[in-house]
Short mmCIF file of C-alpha atoms and ligand atoms in Angstrom, two decimals:
data_model
loop_
_atom_site.label_atom_id
_atom_site.label_comp_id
_atom_site.label_asym_id
_atom_site.label_seq_id
_atom_site.Cartn_x
_atom_site.Cartn_y
_atom_site.Cartn_z
CA MET A 65 -0.04 0.04 0.02
CA GLY A 66 1.00 3.60 -0.62
CA ALA A 67 1.03 6.42 1.79
CA ALA A 68 -2.19 7.67 0.58
CA GLU A 69 -3.99 4.22 1.44
CA ASN A 70 -2.20 3.92 4.66
CA PHE A 71 -3.00 7.34 5.65
CA ARG A 72 -6.82 6.56 5.28
CA ALA A 73 -6.38 3.29 7.17
CA VAL A 74 -4.92 5.06 10.06
CA LEU A 75 -7.67 7.68 10.07
CA ALA A 76 -10.18 4.58 10.07
CA ALA A 77 -8.35 3.10 12.97
CA ILE A 78 -8.33 6.27 14.90
CA GLU A 79 -12.08 6.55 14.27
CA ASP A 80 -12.60 3.04 15.88
CA ALA A 81 -10.46 3.78 19.05
CA ARG A 82 -12.26 7.23 19.32
CA ARG A 83 -15.42 5.27 19.58
CA GLN A 84 -14.17 3.30 22.58
CA ARG A 85 -13.60 6.26 24.47
CA THR A 86 -15.41 6.60 27.86
CA LEU A 87 -14.34 10.50 28.16
CA ALA A 88 -14.20 13.12 25.70
CA ARG A 89 -16.38 11.10 23.21
CA ASP A 90 -17.28 14.21 21.18
CA GLU A 91 -13.91 15.57 20.80
CA SER A 92 -12.12 14.99 17.20
CA VAL A 93 -8.74 13.70 16.55
CA THR A 94 -6.23 15.33 14.29
CA LEU A 95 -3.51 12.88 12.73
CA ILE A 96 -0.14 14.50 12.23
CA ALA A 97 1.78 12.87 9.40
CA VAL A 98 5.30 12.55 10.56
CA THR A 99 7.35 13.02 7.57
CA LYS A 100 10.88 12.99 9.20
CA ASN A 101 13.58 11.27 6.99
CA HIS A 102 11.24 11.24 4.04
CA GLY A 103 11.25 13.41 1.04
CA VAL A 104 8.79 16.26 -0.19
CA GLU A 105 7.17 13.84 -2.65
CA LEU A 106 5.67 11.65 0.10
CA MET A 107 4.89 14.77 2.19
CA ARG A 108 2.76 16.11 -0.98
CA GLU A 109 1.17 12.58 -1.19
CA ALA A 110 -0.12 12.48 2.36
CA ILE A 111 -1.25 16.02 2.21
CA ASP A 112 -3.24 15.16 -1.18
CA ALA A 113 -4.82 12.20 0.75
CA GLY A 114 -6.05 14.51 3.36
CA ALA A 115 -3.35 15.25 5.87
CA THR A 116 -3.82 18.65 7.28
CA ASP A 117 -0.94 18.53 9.69
CA ILE A 118 2.61 17.46 9.35
CA GLY A 119 5.29 16.66 11.90
CA GLU A 120 9.11 17.01 11.76
CA ASN A 121 11.69 16.51 14.39
CA ARG A 122 14.58 18.37 13.36
CA VAL A 123 14.66 22.36 12.23
CA GLN A 124 17.41 21.75 9.80
CA GLU A 125 15.66 19.21 7.81
CA ALA A 126 12.32 21.10 7.92
CA ALA A 127 14.07 23.99 6.70
CA GLU A 128 15.27 22.25 3.95
CA LYS A 129 11.90 20.57 2.89
CA PHE A 130 9.23 23.31 3.74
CA PRO A 131 10.24 25.78 0.97
CA ALA A 132 9.72 23.06 -1.80
CA LEU A 133 6.27 22.11 0.08
CA GLU A 134 3.79 24.36 -2.02
CA ARG A 135 0.86 23.23 0.17
CA THR A 136 -0.94 24.65 3.07
CA VAL A 137 -0.82 22.50 6.19
CA THR A 138 -0.31 22.93 9.98
CA ARG A 139 3.53 22.23 10.77
CA HIS A 140 4.55 20.63 14.04
CA LEU A 141 8.14 20.56 15.66
CA ILE A 142 7.86 17.38 17.45
CA GLY A 143 11.50 16.69 18.25
CA HIS A 144 13.77 18.05 20.95
CA LEU A 145 14.73 21.93 20.21
CA GLN A 146 17.98 23.62 21.19
CA THR A 147 18.22 27.09 22.12
CA ASN A 148 20.39 28.03 19.36
CA LYS A 149 17.65 26.82 16.76
CA VAL A 150 14.73 28.85 18.25
CA LYS A 151 14.77 31.62 15.48
CA PRO A 152 14.41 29.34 12.33
CA ALA A 153 11.99 27.21 14.67
CA VAL A 154 9.70 30.03 15.11
CA LYS A 155 9.83 30.83 11.45
CA LEU A 156 9.04 27.45 10.18
CA PHE A 157 6.73 25.91 12.84
CA ASP A 158 3.03 26.70 13.60
CA VAL A 159 3.22 24.71 16.85
CA ILE A 160 6.32 23.70 18.81
CA GLN A 161 5.42 20.73 20.75
CA SER A 162 8.73 20.01 22.68
CA LEU A 163 8.81 22.87 25.02
CA ASP A 164 10.40 21.37 28.18
CA SER A 165 12.50 23.98 30.09
CA GLU A 166 12.31 27.59 31.28
CA ARG A 167 15.44 28.29 29.49
CA LEU A 168 14.08 27.13 26.23
CA ALA A 169 10.72 29.17 26.84
CA ALA A 170 12.77 32.28 27.47
CA ALA A 171 14.61 31.79 24.08
CA LEU A 172 11.49 31.12 22.15
CA ASP A 173 9.61 34.15 23.59
CA LYS A 174 12.22 36.43 22.59
CA ALA A 175 12.64 34.71 19.01
CA ALA A 176 8.64 35.04 18.68
CA ALA A 177 9.00 38.79 19.88
CA SER A 178 11.37 39.62 17.34
CA ALA A 179 9.61 37.77 14.55
CA LYS A 180 6.44 39.59 15.77
CA LYS A 181 4.62 36.16 16.12
CA ILE A 182 2.65 34.46 18.96
CA GLN A 183 4.09 31.27 18.99
CA ASP A 184 1.83 28.01 20.02
CA VAL A 185 3.65 25.75 22.02
CA LEU A 186 2.79 22.53 23.83
CA ILE A 187 4.70 21.71 26.95
CA GLN A 188 6.19 18.05 26.69
CA VAL A 189 5.96 16.06 29.95
CA ASN A 190 8.37 13.24 30.76
CA LEU A 191 5.61 11.35 32.75
CA ALA A 192 7.16 8.05 32.77
CA ARG A 193 10.41 9.77 33.98
CA GLU A 194 12.58 8.09 31.30
CA PRO A 195 16.22 9.45 31.99
CA GLN A 196 17.14 9.51 28.02
CA LYS A 197 14.04 11.30 27.09
CA SER A 198 13.30 14.83 26.76
CA GLY A 199 10.19 16.53 28.61
CA VAL A 200 9.76 18.28 31.81
CA LEU A 201 9.60 16.00 34.86
CA PRO A 202 6.24 16.30 36.88
CA GLU A 203 7.85 17.93 39.82
CA ASP A 204 9.02 20.78 37.62
CA PHE A 205 5.92 21.31 35.90
CA ASP A 206 4.18 23.84 37.66
CA ALA A 207 7.37 26.22 37.64
CA LEU A 208 7.41 25.88 33.70
CA ILE A 209 3.72 26.45 33.24
CA ASN A 210 3.72 29.53 35.37
CA PHE A 211 6.96 30.78 33.30
CA VAL A 212 5.27 30.05 29.99
CA ASP A 213 2.03 31.85 31.35
CA ALA A 214 4.20 34.81 31.91
CA ALA A 215 5.72 34.77 28.52
CA GLU A 216 4.06 37.36 26.30
CA ASN A 217 4.71 35.87 22.92
CA LEU A 218 4.09 32.15 23.84
CA ARG A 219 0.52 30.73 23.77
CA LEU A 220 0.34 27.49 25.63
CA ARG A 221 -2.09 25.35 23.53
CA GLY A 222 -1.50 21.74 25.56
CA LEU A 223 0.54 18.93 26.51
CA MET A 224 2.66 16.52 24.46
CA MET A 225 3.86 13.15 25.84
CA ILE A 226 6.09 10.30 24.15
CA ALA A 227 5.14 7.02 25.80
CA PRO A 228 7.79 4.43 26.54
CA LEU A 229 8.46 1.96 23.80
CA THR A 230 7.02 -1.31 25.28
CA ALA A 231 6.35 -4.63 23.69
CA ASP A 232 2.69 -4.16 24.36
CA ALA A 233 1.06 -0.96 23.93
CA GLU A 234 -1.56 -1.62 26.50
CA GLU A 235 1.10 -1.17 29.30
CA CYS A 236 0.96 2.74 28.33
CA ARG A 237 -2.81 2.83 29.11
CA PRO A 238 -2.39 4.08 32.57
CA LEU A 239 -0.04 6.73 31.46
CA PHE A 240 -2.26 8.06 28.63
CA LYS A 241 -5.08 8.10 31.25
CA GLN A 242 -2.95 10.05 33.72
CA MET A 243 -2.08 12.76 31.00
CA ARG A 244 -5.80 12.97 30.01
CA ALA A 245 -6.70 13.85 33.45
CA MET A 246 -3.86 16.36 33.85
CA PHE A 247 -5.00 17.62 30.69
CA ASP A 248 -8.60 18.04 31.70
CA GLU A 249 -7.82 19.76 35.00
CA LEU A 250 -5.73 22.51 33.20
CA LYS A 251 -8.37 22.91 30.49
CA SER A 252 -10.86 23.54 32.98
CA SER A 253 -9.47 26.86 33.96
CA ARG A 254 -7.82 27.72 30.56
CA THR A 255 -8.79 29.42 27.20
CA ASN A 256 -7.02 28.08 24.08
CA PHE A 257 -5.94 24.96 25.68
CA ASP A 258 -7.13 22.24 23.62
CA LEU A 259 -4.26 19.97 22.38
CA LEU A 260 -3.24 16.74 24.00
CA SER A 261 -0.65 15.16 21.68
CA MET A 262 0.24 11.73 22.36
CA GLY A 263 0.34 8.22 20.42
CA MET A 264 2.71 7.05 17.65
CA THR A 265 2.63 4.13 15.29
CA HIS A 266 2.83 1.47 18.13
CA ASP A 267 0.47 2.94 20.52
CA TYR A 268 -1.90 5.45 19.03
CA LYS A 269 -4.93 3.32 19.20
CA VAL A 270 -4.51 3.11 22.88
CA ALA A 271 -3.69 6.79 23.07
CA VAL A 272 -6.94 7.98 21.26
CA ALA A 273 -8.95 5.52 23.42
CA GLU A 274 -7.66 7.30 26.54
CA GLY A 275 -8.13 10.87 25.00
CA ALA A 276 -5.36 11.95 22.64
CA ASN A 277 -6.61 14.57 20.19
CA LEU A 278 -3.32 14.88 18.57
CA VAL A 279 -1.43 11.85 17.27
CA ARG A 280 1.79 11.71 15.60
CA VAL A 281 2.13 8.95 13.00
CA GLY A 282 5.12 8.08 10.69
CA THR A 283 5.86 4.56 10.10
CA ALA A 284 2.34 3.30 9.77
CA ILE A 285 1.80 6.02 7.10
CA PHE A 286 5.12 5.94 5.30
CA GLY A 287 6.78 2.55 6.27
CA GLU A 288 10.20 2.20 7.98
CA ARG A 289 12.42 5.23 7.80
CA LEU A 290 15.84 4.98 6.33
CA TYR A 291 18.69 6.50 8.41
CA GLN A 292 21.79 7.38 6.76
C1 PLP B 317 9.34 9.92 15.02
C2 PLP B 317 8.41 10.46 15.92
C3 PLP B 317 7.03 9.93 15.82
C4 PLP B 317 6.39 9.01 14.85
O1 PLP B 317 6.87 7.91 15.14
P1 PLP B 317 6.33 6.44 14.42
O2 PLP B 317 6.70 5.32 15.25
O3 PLP B 317 7.18 6.37 13.11
O4 PLP B 317 4.85 6.67 14.27
C5 PLP B 317 6.09 10.52 16.79
N1 PLP B 317 6.67 11.50 17.78
C6 PLP B 317 7.91 11.81 17.74
C7 PLP B 317 8.21 12.73 18.58
C8 PLP B 317 8.77 11.43 17.09
O5 PLP B 317 10.11 11.92 16.94
#
């Protein structure tokens, strides 16, 4: 199957998973086609099949690909962002999902100010406390959210999580549930706070069933990535 058929199959699986929800039943789910390590041709193919959102994990790769992509889509940065790349990141991305430190928030706020842009961001949470992963630890979350709220050029749209890669995605269900509860609690007292990004190829069905409303899927749409 090609990317277009795969994209539609993932959409159908998302719809099935959404029907299993006990909470947030009426909330729709946006599928982000993760195009990292794939060329512009495949990006176009996914967009022509209906993708409204694309995700890249590296600023440099996006800078090379986006100018050739003559399509209107929402562009998400899903990979770790270094403070020395905030300027191009603010120019290239509609949503930066990997905000995980005050230092990065300060740098992004400054870059957004000079670009005269209000930058949409998600706070990435390392809920499973995996040492090798990015994301703010739960005990540092409140300080970070207060810092982001005070930043004039950042708009906090929600939360992002990368679940541990387990043999069985079911093992991550409690984590997804916990993230949704955290999201709902914040959402009840905020405006413009509407995005919960969790779920990738191996676990998106469980994530959606537990209330993800943004999923980031690469392999299930485009096949295995070839790394140089
Ligand atoms: C690569 C990547 C994805 C997509 O992963 P697949 O397993 O190919 O679906 C999702 N989220 C992040 C943060 C990624 O880096």
